[in-house]
Amino acid sequence: MHVIKYGFQVSYDPQKKNCAETKKRAVDAMTDLSMLKCFKTYLENAPQLILQIYILMEHERITIFQYASILVSVTSIAWSTVDYQMSLRKSLPGKKGISVGAPMFSYVFYKWFTLTSWIVSIVFLLNCSVNLFTGLVVVLGLSGFFWACKEQTNFCRTQRMEFLYRTVVGIILVFTFFNIKGSRTLVPITIYYVVRTLATSGILALCFYLRPIFINTLVFVILSIAVVVALGLGIISLILYYACFHPSLRLLGQNMEDTVDGPICTIGRPRIEQFIMP
């Protein structure tokens, strides 16, 4: 409602006195809405997708339409992340947005491939052992939560709500990497995907060691190949995005800070320190 309200104010203000300020509020409200949609996607849609793939694998057969449904679901999750990233950058003064074209597609592919690989991997683990699956999710979620505590995020006004926010961040970090406080993340993102690669390799090795029933099916062969290929393509897309297309690269030489998903200048820094960044 606030977005609609600010939109009408910008469009129908005859004197245009507060047009810039109202437009900024509308963009900020859109960013807040986009972030909430992103949260909902990871808290609701991602677990549902895991359950969907698990049930399909239990039947030992997946039709072409079901494969398509899975791809659409992963695309929806990945796009919610991209939409939030684009909205957030638009709302921050001094931040260059992601250009439509190669930069946007490389970022979409990075999220899409890494999400696909990881979601299928943890479904494999769920098929092998519910206890191991639960343990891995809990360990990863707690690691994300404690990292948020270490970074001292300050998104909420009260301590209780901040605790809830950090819990949500921990859950999201189970699925994909986020810069939780707009700071330098070259080291954290490297560690994150090294751990992701090791975990994926460990899950596949565990499947061959435990040899559950589904390992002898065509579905497992197709999905296991997809896991390895998607992870490799996702990491390549990640490197390509940050090496060639990251918006901060266009700001070099302008006395601004070049970081991985981090602050580029001091303008608007309080807002960026409150938000997580994909």
PDB file of C-alpha atoms in Angstrom:
ATOM      1  CA  MET A   1       0.000   0.000   0.000  1.00  0.00           C
ATOM      2  CA  HIS A   2       2.859   2.376   0.792  1.00  0.00           C
ATOM      3  CA  VAL A   3       4.356   1.761  -2.644  1.00  0.00           C
ATOM      4  CA  ILE A   4       1.032   2.646  -4.342  1.00  0.00           C
ATOM      5  CA  LYS A   5       0.649   5.692  -2.111  1.00  0.00           C
ATOM      6  CA  TYR A   6       4.117   7.033  -2.949  1.00  0.00           C
ATOM      7  CA  GLY A   7       3.568   6.284  -6.635  1.00  0.00           C
ATOM      8  CA  PHE A   8       0.418   8.416  -6.715  1.00  0.00           C
ATOM      9  CA  GLN A   9       2.202  11.198  -4.844  1.00  0.00           C
ATOM     10  CA  VAL A  10       4.997  11.269  -7.405  1.00  0.00           C
ATOM     11  CA  SER A  11       2.604  11.140 -10.380  1.00  0.00           C
ATOM     12  CA  TYR A  12       0.058  13.692  -9.201  1.00  0.00           C
ATOM     13  CA  ASP A  13       2.120  16.215  -7.281  1.00  0.00           C
ATOM     14  CA  PRO A  14       1.570  19.337  -9.425  1.00  0.00           C
ATOM     15  CA  GLN A  15       4.399  21.294  -7.818  1.00  0.00           C
ATOM     16  CA  LYS A  16       6.868  18.392  -7.704  1.00  0.00           C
ATOM     17  CA  LYS A  17       8.328  19.845  -4.496  1.00  0.00           C
ATOM     18  CA  ASN A  18       8.973  16.573  -2.737  1.00  0.00           C
ATOM     19  CA  CYS A  19       9.063  14.386  -5.835  1.00  0.00           C
ATOM     20  CA  ALA A  20      12.623  13.103  -5.321  1.00  0.00           C
ATOM     21  CA  GLU A  21      12.064  12.297  -1.664  1.00  0.00           C
ATOM     22  CA  THR A  22       8.738  10.572  -2.355  1.00  0.00           C
ATOM     23  CA  LYS A  23      10.256   8.570  -5.210  1.00  0.00           C
ATOM     24  CA  LYS A  24      13.071   7.473  -2.892  1.00  0.00           C
ATOM     25  CA  ARG A  25      10.513   6.300  -0.329  1.00  0.00           C
ATOM     26  CA  ALA A  26       8.654   4.359  -3.020  1.00  0.00           C
ATOM     27  CA  VAL A  27      11.854   2.646  -4.159  1.00  0.00           C
ATOM     28  CA  ASP A  28      12.763   1.833  -0.546  1.00  0.00           C
ATOM     29  CA  ALA A  29       9.298   0.396   0.050  1.00  0.00           C
ATOM     30  CA  MET A  30       9.629  -1.746  -3.085  1.00  0.00           C
ATOM     31  CA  THR A  31      12.970  -3.005  -1.798  1.00  0.00           C
ATOM     32  CA  ASP A  32      11.434  -3.906   1.556  1.00  0.00           C
ATOM     33  CA  LEU A  33       8.640  -5.762  -0.240  1.00  0.00           C
ATOM     34  CA  SER A  34      11.119  -7.558  -2.491  1.00  0.00           C
ATOM     35  CA  MET A  35      13.135  -8.662   0.538  1.00  0.00           C
ATOM     36  CA  LEU A  36      10.036 -10.063   2.249  1.00  0.00           C
ATOM     37  CA  LYS A  37       9.139 -11.956  -0.944  1.00  0.00           C
ATOM     38  CA  CYS A  38      12.677 -13.338  -1.020  1.00  0.00           C
ATOM     39  CA  PHE A  39      12.357 -14.450   2.614  1.00  0.00           C
ATOM     40  CA  LYS A  40       9.034 -16.129   1.869  1.00  0.00           C
ATOM     41  CA  THR A  41      10.524 -17.944  -1.104  1.00  0.00           C
ATOM     42  CA  TYR A  42      13.352 -19.481   0.902  1.00  0.00           C
ATOM     43  CA  LEU A  43      11.274 -20.226   3.983  1.00  0.00           C
ATOM     44  CA  GLU A  44       8.299 -21.720   2.135  1.00  0.00           C
ATOM     45  CA  ASN A  45       8.982 -22.556  -1.511  1.00  0.00           C
ATOM     46  CA  ALA A  46      12.457 -24.057  -1.104  1.00  0.00           C
ATOM     47  CA  PRO A  47      11.410 -26.626   1.562  1.00  0.00           C
ATOM     48  CA  GLN A  48       8.335 -27.491  -0.518  1.00  0.00           C
ATOM     49  CA  LEU A  49      10.551 -28.091  -3.551  1.00  0.00           C
ATOM     50  CA  ILE A  50      12.789 -30.415  -1.519  1.00  0.00           C
ATOM     51  CA  LEU A  51       9.743 -32.383  -0.407  1.00  0.00           C
ATOM     52  CA  GLN A  52       8.420 -32.496  -3.980  1.00  0.00           C
ATOM     53  CA  ILE A  53      11.666 -33.909  -5.390  1.00  0.00           C
ATOM     54  CA  TYR A  54      11.933 -36.377  -2.501  1.00  0.00           C
ATOM     55  CA  ILE A  55       8.446 -37.751  -3.174  1.00  0.00           C
ATOM     56  CA  LEU A  56       9.123 -38.006  -6.910  1.00  0.00           C
ATOM     57  CA  MET A  57      12.362 -39.896  -6.290  1.00  0.00           C
ATOM     58  CA  GLU A  58      10.528 -42.286  -3.987  1.00  0.00           C
ATOM     59  CA  HIS A  59       8.371 -43.264  -6.968  1.00  0.00           C
ATOM     60  CA  GLU A  60      11.607 -43.947  -8.906  1.00  0.00           C
ATOM     61  CA  ARG A  61      10.270 -42.219 -11.987  1.00  0.00           C
ATOM     62  CA  ILE A  62       9.991 -38.593 -13.017  1.00  0.00           C
ATOM     63  CA  THR A  63       8.158 -37.492 -16.160  1.00  0.00           C
ATOM     64  CA  ILE A  64       9.304 -34.710 -18.449  1.00  0.00           C
ATOM     65  CA  PHE A  65       6.553 -32.464 -17.097  1.00  0.00           C
ATOM     66  CA  GLN A  66       7.720 -33.064 -13.533  1.00  0.00           C
ATOM     67  CA  TYR A  67      11.286 -32.189 -14.537  1.00  0.00           C
ATOM     68  CA  ALA A  68       9.899 -28.999 -16.075  1.00  0.00           C
ATOM     69  CA  SER A  69       7.986 -28.235 -12.873  1.00  0.00           C
ATOM     70  CA  ILE A  70      11.167 -28.627 -10.826  1.00  0.00           C
ATOM     71  CA  LEU A  71      13.087 -26.316 -13.168  1.00  0.00           C
ATOM     72  CA  VAL A  72      10.348 -23.684 -12.984  1.00  0.00           C
ATOM     73  CA  SER A  73      10.367 -23.847  -9.177  1.00  0.00           C
ATOM     74  CA  VAL A  74      14.146 -23.432  -8.993  1.00  0.00           C
ATOM     75  CA  THR A  75      13.942 -20.568 -11.477  1.00  0.00           C
ATOM     76  CA  SER A  76      11.327 -18.862  -9.298  1.00  0.00           C
ATOM     77  CA  ILE A  77      13.551 -19.163  -6.226  1.00  0.00           C
ATOM     78  CA  ALA A  78      16.621 -17.897  -8.087  1.00  0.00           C
ATOM     79  CA  TRP A  79      14.714 -15.000  -9.641  1.00  0.00           C
ATOM     80  CA  SER A  80      13.390 -13.843  -6.254  1.00  0.00           C
ATOM     81  CA  THR A  81      17.029 -13.455  -5.223  1.00  0.00           C
ATOM     82  CA  VAL A  82      17.943 -11.574  -8.388  1.00  0.00           C
ATOM     83  CA  ASP A  83      14.885  -9.317  -8.086  1.00  0.00           C
ATOM     84  CA  TYR A  84      15.833  -8.442  -4.523  1.00  0.00           C
ATOM     85  CA  GLN A  85      19.445  -7.764  -5.497  1.00  0.00           C
ATOM     86  CA  MET A  86      18.366  -5.423  -8.298  1.00  0.00           C
ATOM     87  CA  SER A  87      15.811  -3.638  -6.087  1.00  0.00           C
ATOM     88  CA  LEU A  88      18.295  -3.179  -3.261  1.00  0.00           C
ATOM     89  CA  ARG A  89      20.987  -1.732  -5.491  1.00  0.00           C
ATOM     90  CA  LYS A  90      18.450   0.669  -6.977  1.00  0.00           C
ATOM     91  CA  SER A  91      17.534   1.903  -3.493  1.00  0.00           C
ATOM     92  CA  LEU A  92      21.115   2.628  -2.393  1.00  0.00           C
ATOM     93  CA  PRO A  93      22.760   5.925  -3.402  1.00  0.00           C
ATOM     94  CA  GLY A  94      26.196   5.312  -4.864  1.00  0.00           C
ATOM     95  CA  LYS A  95      25.375   1.748  -5.906  1.00  0.00           C
ATOM     96  CA  LYS A  96      25.360   0.822  -9.579  1.00  0.00           C
ATOM     97  CA  GLY A  97      22.510  -1.433 -10.597  1.00  0.00           C
ATOM     98  CA  ILE A  98      22.863  -4.740 -12.413  1.00  0.00           C
ATOM     99  CA  SER A  99      22.603  -4.092 -16.139  1.00  0.00           C
ATOM    100  CA  VAL A 100      20.130  -6.105 -18.190  1.00  0.00           C
ATOM    101  CA  GLY A 101      22.029  -8.457 -20.454  1.00  0.00           C
ATOM    102  CA  ALA A 102      25.210 -10.403 -19.727  1.00  0.00           C
ATOM    103  CA  PRO A 103      25.601  -9.099 -16.124  1.00  0.00           C
ATOM    104  CA  MET A 104      22.043 -10.027 -15.165  1.00  0.00           C
ATOM    105  CA  PHE A 105      22.126 -13.414 -16.898  1.00  0.00           C
ATOM    106  CA  SER A 106      25.486 -14.355 -15.380  1.00  0.00           C
ATOM    107  CA  TYR A 107      24.083 -13.543 -11.931  1.00  0.00           C
ATOM    108  CA  VAL A 108      20.866 -15.467 -12.632  1.00  0.00           C
ATOM    109  CA  PHE A 109      22.864 -18.480 -13.853  1.00  0.00           C
ATOM    110  CA  TYR A 110      25.102 -18.335 -10.782  1.00  0.00           C
ATOM    111  CA  LYS A 111      22.126 -18.516  -8.430  1.00  0.00           C
ATOM    112  CA  TRP A 112      20.132 -20.939 -10.571  1.00  0.00           C
ATOM    113  CA  PHE A 113      22.899 -23.496 -11.054  1.00  0.00           C
ATOM    114  CA  THR A 114      24.161 -23.442  -7.463  1.00  0.00           C
ATOM    115  CA  LEU A 115      20.618 -23.697  -6.073  1.00  0.00           C
ATOM    116  CA  THR A 116      19.734 -26.569  -8.412  1.00  0.00           C
ATOM    117  CA  SER A 117      22.855 -28.503  -7.489  1.00  0.00           C
ATOM    118  CA  TRP A 118      22.423 -28.008  -3.750  1.00  0.00           C
ATOM    119  CA  ILE A 119      18.700 -28.722  -3.544  1.00  0.00           C
ATOM    120  CA  VAL A 120      19.072 -31.989  -5.447  1.00  0.00           C
ATOM    121  CA  SER A 121      22.106 -32.903  -3.317  1.00  0.00           C
ATOM    122  CA  ILE A 122      20.280 -32.528  -0.017  1.00  0.00           C
ATOM    123  CA  VAL A 123      17.358 -34.520  -1.435  1.00  0.00           C
ATOM    124  CA  PHE A 124      19.877 -37.309  -2.099  1.00  0.00           C
ATOM    125  CA  LEU A 125      20.976 -37.045   1.529  1.00  0.00           C
ATOM    126  CA  LEU A 126      17.366 -37.134   2.690  1.00  0.00           C
ATOM    127  CA  ASN A 127      16.880 -40.353   0.739  1.00  0.00           C
ATOM    128  CA  CYS A 128      19.988 -41.846   2.338  1.00  0.00           C
ATOM    129  CA  SER A 129      19.290 -40.829   5.932  1.00  0.00           C
ATOM    130  CA  VAL A 130      16.738 -38.519   7.527  1.00  0.00           C
ATOM    131  CA  ASN A 131      19.012 -38.114  10.560  1.00  0.00           C
ATOM    132  CA  LEU A 132      22.011 -37.052   8.477  1.00  0.00           C
ATOM    133  CA  PHE A 133      19.812 -34.662   6.495  1.00  0.00           C
ATOM    134  CA  THR A 134      18.449 -33.100   9.687  1.00  0.00           C
ATOM    135  CA  GLY A 135      21.926 -32.865  11.198  1.00  0.00           C
ATOM    136  CA  LEU A 136      23.377 -31.146   8.134  1.00  0.00           C
ATOM    137  CA  VAL A 137      20.538 -28.613   7.905  1.00  0.00           C
ATOM    138  CA  VAL A 138      20.788 -27.829  11.637  1.00  0.00           C
ATOM    139  CA  VAL A 139      24.578 -27.407  11.510  1.00  0.00           C
ATOM    140  CA  LEU A 140      24.422 -25.149   8.443  1.00  0.00           C
ATOM    141  CA  GLY A 141      21.527 -23.135   9.870  1.00  0.00           C
ATOM    142  CA  LEU A 142      23.299 -22.620  13.203  1.00  0.00           C
ATOM    143  CA  SER A 143      26.504 -21.651  11.393  1.00  0.00           C
ATOM    144  CA  GLY A 144      24.608 -18.987   9.456  1.00  0.00           C
ATOM    145  CA  PHE A 145      22.901 -17.776  12.636  1.00  0.00           C
ATOM    146  CA  PHE A 146      26.181 -17.451  14.543  1.00  0.00           C
ATOM    147  CA  TRP A 147      27.785 -15.674  11.602  1.00  0.00           C
ATOM    148  CA  ALA A 148      24.923 -13.153  11.663  1.00  0.00           C
ATOM    149  CA  CYS A 149      25.509 -12.715  15.411  1.00  0.00           C
ATOM    150  CA  LYS A 150      29.249 -12.249  14.846  1.00  0.00           C
ATOM    151  CA  GLU A 151      28.571  -9.606  12.197  1.00  0.00           C
ATOM    152  CA  GLN A 152      26.197  -7.856  14.643  1.00  0.00           C
ATOM    153  CA  THR A 153      23.387  -7.252  12.174  1.00  0.00           C
ATOM    154  CA  ASN A 154      21.067  -4.390  13.121  1.00  0.00           C
ATOM    155  CA  PHE A 155      18.073  -4.804  10.839  1.00  0.00           C
ATOM    156  CA  CYS A 156      15.390  -4.724  13.576  1.00  0.00           C
ATOM    157  CA  ARG A 157      14.692  -2.228  16.331  1.00  0.00           C
ATOM    158  CA  THR A 158      14.216  -4.725  19.159  1.00  0.00           C
ATOM    159  CA  GLN A 159      16.524  -7.484  20.346  1.00  0.00           C
ATOM    160  CA  ARG A 160      13.820 -10.147  20.042  1.00  0.00           C
ATOM    161  CA  MET A 161      13.035  -9.276  16.448  1.00  0.00           C
ATOM    162  CA  GLU A 162      16.742  -9.127  15.632  1.00  0.00           C
ATOM    163  CA  PHE A 163      17.078 -12.663  17.011  1.00  0.00           C
ATOM    164  CA  LEU A 164      14.235 -13.762  14.716  1.00  0.00           C
ATOM    165  CA  TYR A 165      15.830 -11.962  11.774  1.00  0.00           C
ATOM    166  CA  ARG A 166      19.165 -13.698  12.365  1.00  0.00           C
ATOM    167  CA  THR A 167      17.370 -17.028  12.574  1.00  0.00           C
ATOM    168  CA  VAL A 168      15.751 -16.379   9.180  1.00  0.00           C
ATOM    169  CA  VAL A 169      19.133 -15.389   7.745  1.00  0.00           C
ATOM    170  CA  GLY A 170      20.600 -18.632   9.073  1.00  0.00           C
ATOM    171  CA  ILE A 171      17.891 -20.629   7.300  1.00  0.00           C
ATOM    172  CA  ILE A 172      18.420 -18.778   4.013  1.00  0.00           C
ATOM    173  CA  LEU A 173      22.177 -19.383   4.212  1.00  0.00           C
ATOM    174  CA  VAL A 174      21.443 -23.107   4.163  1.00  0.00           C
ATOM    175  CA  PHE A 175      20.382 -22.650   0.533  1.00  0.00           C
ATOM    176  CA  THR A 176      22.457 -19.803  -0.881  1.00  0.00           C
ATOM    177  CA  PHE A 177      25.044 -17.193   0.035  1.00  0.00           C
ATOM    178  CA  PHE A 178      24.043 -13.726   1.167  1.00  0.00           C
ATOM    179  CA  ASN A 179      26.183 -10.827   2.273  1.00  0.00           C
ATOM    180  CA  ILE A 180      24.385 -10.217   5.547  1.00  0.00           C
ATOM    181  CA  LYS A 181      25.747  -6.755   6.339  1.00  0.00           C
ATOM    182  CA  GLY A 182      26.981  -5.150   3.140  1.00  0.00           C
ATOM    183  CA  SER A 183      30.644  -5.738   3.996  1.00  0.00           C
ATOM    184  CA  ARG A 184      33.578  -7.345   2.205  1.00  0.00           C
ATOM    185  CA  THR A 185      32.745 -10.971   1.529  1.00  0.00           C
ATOM    186  CA  LEU A 186      35.508 -12.321  -0.684  1.00  0.00           C
ATOM    187  CA  VAL A 187      36.724 -14.628   2.088  1.00  0.00           C
ATOM    188  CA  PRO A 188      33.246 -15.689   3.370  1.00  0.00           C
ATOM    189  CA  ILE A 189      31.892 -16.403  -0.119  1.00  0.00           C
ATOM    190  CA  THR A 190      35.005 -18.435  -0.958  1.00  0.00           C
ATOM    191  CA  ILE A 191      34.691 -20.452   2.254  1.00  0.00           C
ATOM    192  CA  TYR A 192      30.961 -20.892   1.656  1.00  0.00           C
ATOM    193  CA  TYR A 193      31.347 -22.447  -1.777  1.00  0.00           C
ATOM    194  CA  VAL A 194      34.384 -24.524  -0.799  1.00  0.00           C
ATOM    195  CA  VAL A 195      32.236 -26.023   1.975  1.00  0.00           C
ATOM    196  CA  ARG A 196      29.360 -26.393  -0.505  1.00  0.00           C
ATOM    197  CA  THR A 197      31.612 -28.280  -2.936  1.00  0.00           C
ATOM    198  CA  LEU A 198      32.940 -30.562  -0.193  1.00  0.00           C
ATOM    199  CA  ALA A 199      29.429 -31.202   1.145  1.00  0.00           C
ATOM    200  CA  THR A 200      28.100 -32.022  -2.329  1.00  0.00           C
ATOM    201  CA  SER A 201      31.005 -34.376  -3.000  1.00  0.00           C
ATOM    202  CA  GLY A 202      30.503 -36.005   0.399  1.00  0.00           C
ATOM    203  CA  ILE A 203      26.790 -36.549  -0.235  1.00  0.00           C
ATOM    204  CA  LEU A 204      27.425 -38.197  -3.605  1.00  0.00           C
ATOM    205  CA  ALA A 205      30.137 -40.394  -2.072  1.00  0.00           C
ATOM    206  CA  LEU A 206      27.758 -41.334   0.742  1.00  0.00           C
ATOM    207  CA  CYS A 207      25.117 -42.350  -1.790  1.00  0.00           C
ATOM    208  CA  PHE A 208      27.530 -44.751  -3.470  1.00  0.00           C
ATOM    209  CA  TYR A 209      28.658 -46.082  -0.076  1.00  0.00           C
ATOM    210  CA  LEU A 210      25.207 -46.651   1.444  1.00  0.00           C
ATOM    211  CA  ARG A 211      23.689 -47.637  -1.909  1.00  0.00           C
ATOM    212  CA  PRO A 212      20.029 -46.840  -1.189  1.00  0.00           C
ATOM    213  CA  ILE A 213      17.391 -48.255  -3.526  1.00  0.00           C
ATOM    214  CA  PHE A 214      17.105 -45.142  -5.697  1.00  0.00           C
ATOM    215  CA  ILE A 215      20.805 -45.291  -6.672  1.00  0.00           C
ATOM    216  CA  ASN A 216      20.011 -47.994  -9.237  1.00  0.00           C
ATOM    217  CA  THR A 217      17.392 -45.889 -11.008  1.00  0.00           C
ATOM    218  CA  LEU A 218      17.742 -43.761 -14.129  1.00  0.00           C
ATOM    219  CA  VAL A 219      16.504 -40.782 -12.113  1.00  0.00           C
ATOM    220  CA  PHE A 220      19.564 -40.937  -9.848  1.00  0.00           C
ATOM    221  CA  VAL A 221      21.933 -41.144 -12.817  1.00  0.00           C
ATOM    222  CA  ILE A 222      20.367 -38.096 -14.466  1.00  0.00           C
ATOM    223  CA  LEU A 223      20.167 -36.035 -11.284  1.00  0.00           C
ATOM    224  CA  SER A 224      23.657 -36.930 -10.038  1.00  0.00           C
ATOM    225  CA  ILE A 225      25.153 -35.786 -13.341  1.00  0.00           C
ATOM    226  CA  ALA A 226      23.023 -32.630 -13.121  1.00  0.00           C
ATOM    227  CA  VAL A 227      24.338 -31.969  -9.590  1.00  0.00           C
ATOM    228  CA  VAL A 228      27.987 -32.045 -10.662  1.00  0.00           C
ATOM    229  CA  VAL A 229      27.490 -30.100 -13.891  1.00  0.00           C
ATOM    230  CA  ALA A 230      25.237 -27.477 -12.268  1.00  0.00           C
ATOM    231  CA  LEU A 231      27.678 -26.870  -9.406  1.00  0.00           C
ATOM    232  CA  GLY A 232      30.551 -26.410 -11.835  1.00  0.00           C
ATOM    233  CA  LEU A 233      28.564 -24.054 -14.073  1.00  0.00           C
ATOM    234  CA  GLY A 234      27.304 -22.140 -11.040  1.00  0.00           C
ATOM    235  CA  ILE A 235      30.809 -21.486  -9.723  1.00  0.00           C
ATOM    236  CA  ILE A 236      32.002 -20.511 -13.206  1.00  0.00           C
ATOM    237  CA  SER A 237      29.067 -18.070 -13.495  1.00  0.00           C
ATOM    238  CA  LEU A 238      29.901 -16.690 -10.042  1.00  0.00           C
ATOM    239  CA  ILE A 239      33.534 -16.063 -10.974  1.00  0.00           C
ATOM    240  CA  LEU A 240      32.500 -14.582 -14.331  1.00  0.00           C
ATOM    241  CA  TYR A 241      30.005 -12.223 -12.680  1.00  0.00           C
ATOM    242  CA  TYR A 242      32.425 -10.842 -10.096  1.00  0.00           C
ATOM    243  CA  ALA A 243      35.399 -10.760 -12.469  1.00  0.00           C
ATOM    244  CA  CYS A 244      33.683  -9.131 -15.448  1.00  0.00           C
ATOM    245  CA  PHE A 245      30.204  -7.826 -14.700  1.00  0.00           C
ATOM    246  CA  HIS A 246      29.924  -6.767 -11.062  1.00  0.00           C
ATOM    247  CA  PRO A 247      28.542  -3.178 -10.969  1.00  0.00           C
ATOM    248  CA  SER A 248      31.334  -1.982  -8.682  1.00  0.00           C
ATOM    249  CA  LEU A 249      33.879  -2.672 -11.434  1.00  0.00           C
ATOM    250  CA  ARG A 250      32.498   0.353 -13.307  1.00  0.00           C
ATOM    251  CA  LEU A 251      33.322   2.570 -10.352  1.00  0.00           C
ATOM    252  CA  LEU A 252      37.066   1.868 -10.261  1.00  0.00           C
ATOM    253  CA  GLY A 253      39.076   5.046 -10.492  1.00  0.00           C
ATOM    254  CA  GLN A 254      36.309   7.112  -8.892  1.00  0.00           C
ATOM    255  CA  ASN A 255      37.699   6.886  -5.338  1.00  0.00           C
ATOM    256  CA  MET A 256      35.106   4.308  -4.420  1.00  0.00           C
ATOM    257  CA  GLU A 257      35.555   0.972  -2.727  1.00  0.00           C
ATOM    258  CA  ASP A 258      35.402  -2.149  -4.900  1.00  0.00           C
ATOM    259  CA  THR A 259      34.083  -5.068  -2.864  1.00  0.00           C
ATOM    260  CA  VAL A 260      32.195  -8.301  -3.389  1.00  0.00           C
ATOM    261  CA  ASP A 261      28.575  -7.363  -2.720  1.00  0.00           C
ATOM    262  CA  GLY A 262      29.835  -4.787  -0.252  1.00  0.00           C
ATOM    263  CA  PRO A 263      29.618  -1.003   0.256  1.00  0.00           C
ATOM    264  CA  ILE A 264      30.900   1.044  -2.629  1.00  0.00           C
ATOM    265  CA  CYS A 265      30.823   4.426  -0.964  1.00  0.00           C
ATOM    266  CA  THR A 266      29.767   5.986   2.291  1.00  0.00           C
ATOM    267  CA  ILE A 267      26.542   7.385   0.874  1.00  0.00           C
ATOM    268  CA  GLY A 268      23.610   5.334   2.079  1.00  0.00           C
ATOM    269  CA  ARG A 269      25.883   3.109   4.207  1.00  0.00           C
ATOM    270  CA  PRO A 270      23.503   2.861   7.207  1.00  0.00           C
ATOM    271  CA  ARG A 271      20.821   1.357   4.964  1.00  0.00           C
ATOM    272  CA  ILE A 272      23.149  -1.152   3.320  1.00  0.00           C
ATOM    273  CA  GLU A 273      24.464  -2.284   6.706  1.00  0.00           C
ATOM    274  CA  GLN A 274      20.920  -3.209   7.710  1.00  0.00           C
ATOM    275  CA  PHE A 275      20.089  -5.297   4.657  1.00  0.00           C
ATOM    276  CA  ILE A 276      21.349  -8.641   3.524  1.00  0.00           C
ATOM    277  CA  MET A 277      22.638  -8.704  -0.040  1.00  0.00           C
ATOM    278  CA  PRO A 278      22.461 -11.673  -2.435  1.00  0.00           C
TER     279      PRO A 278
END
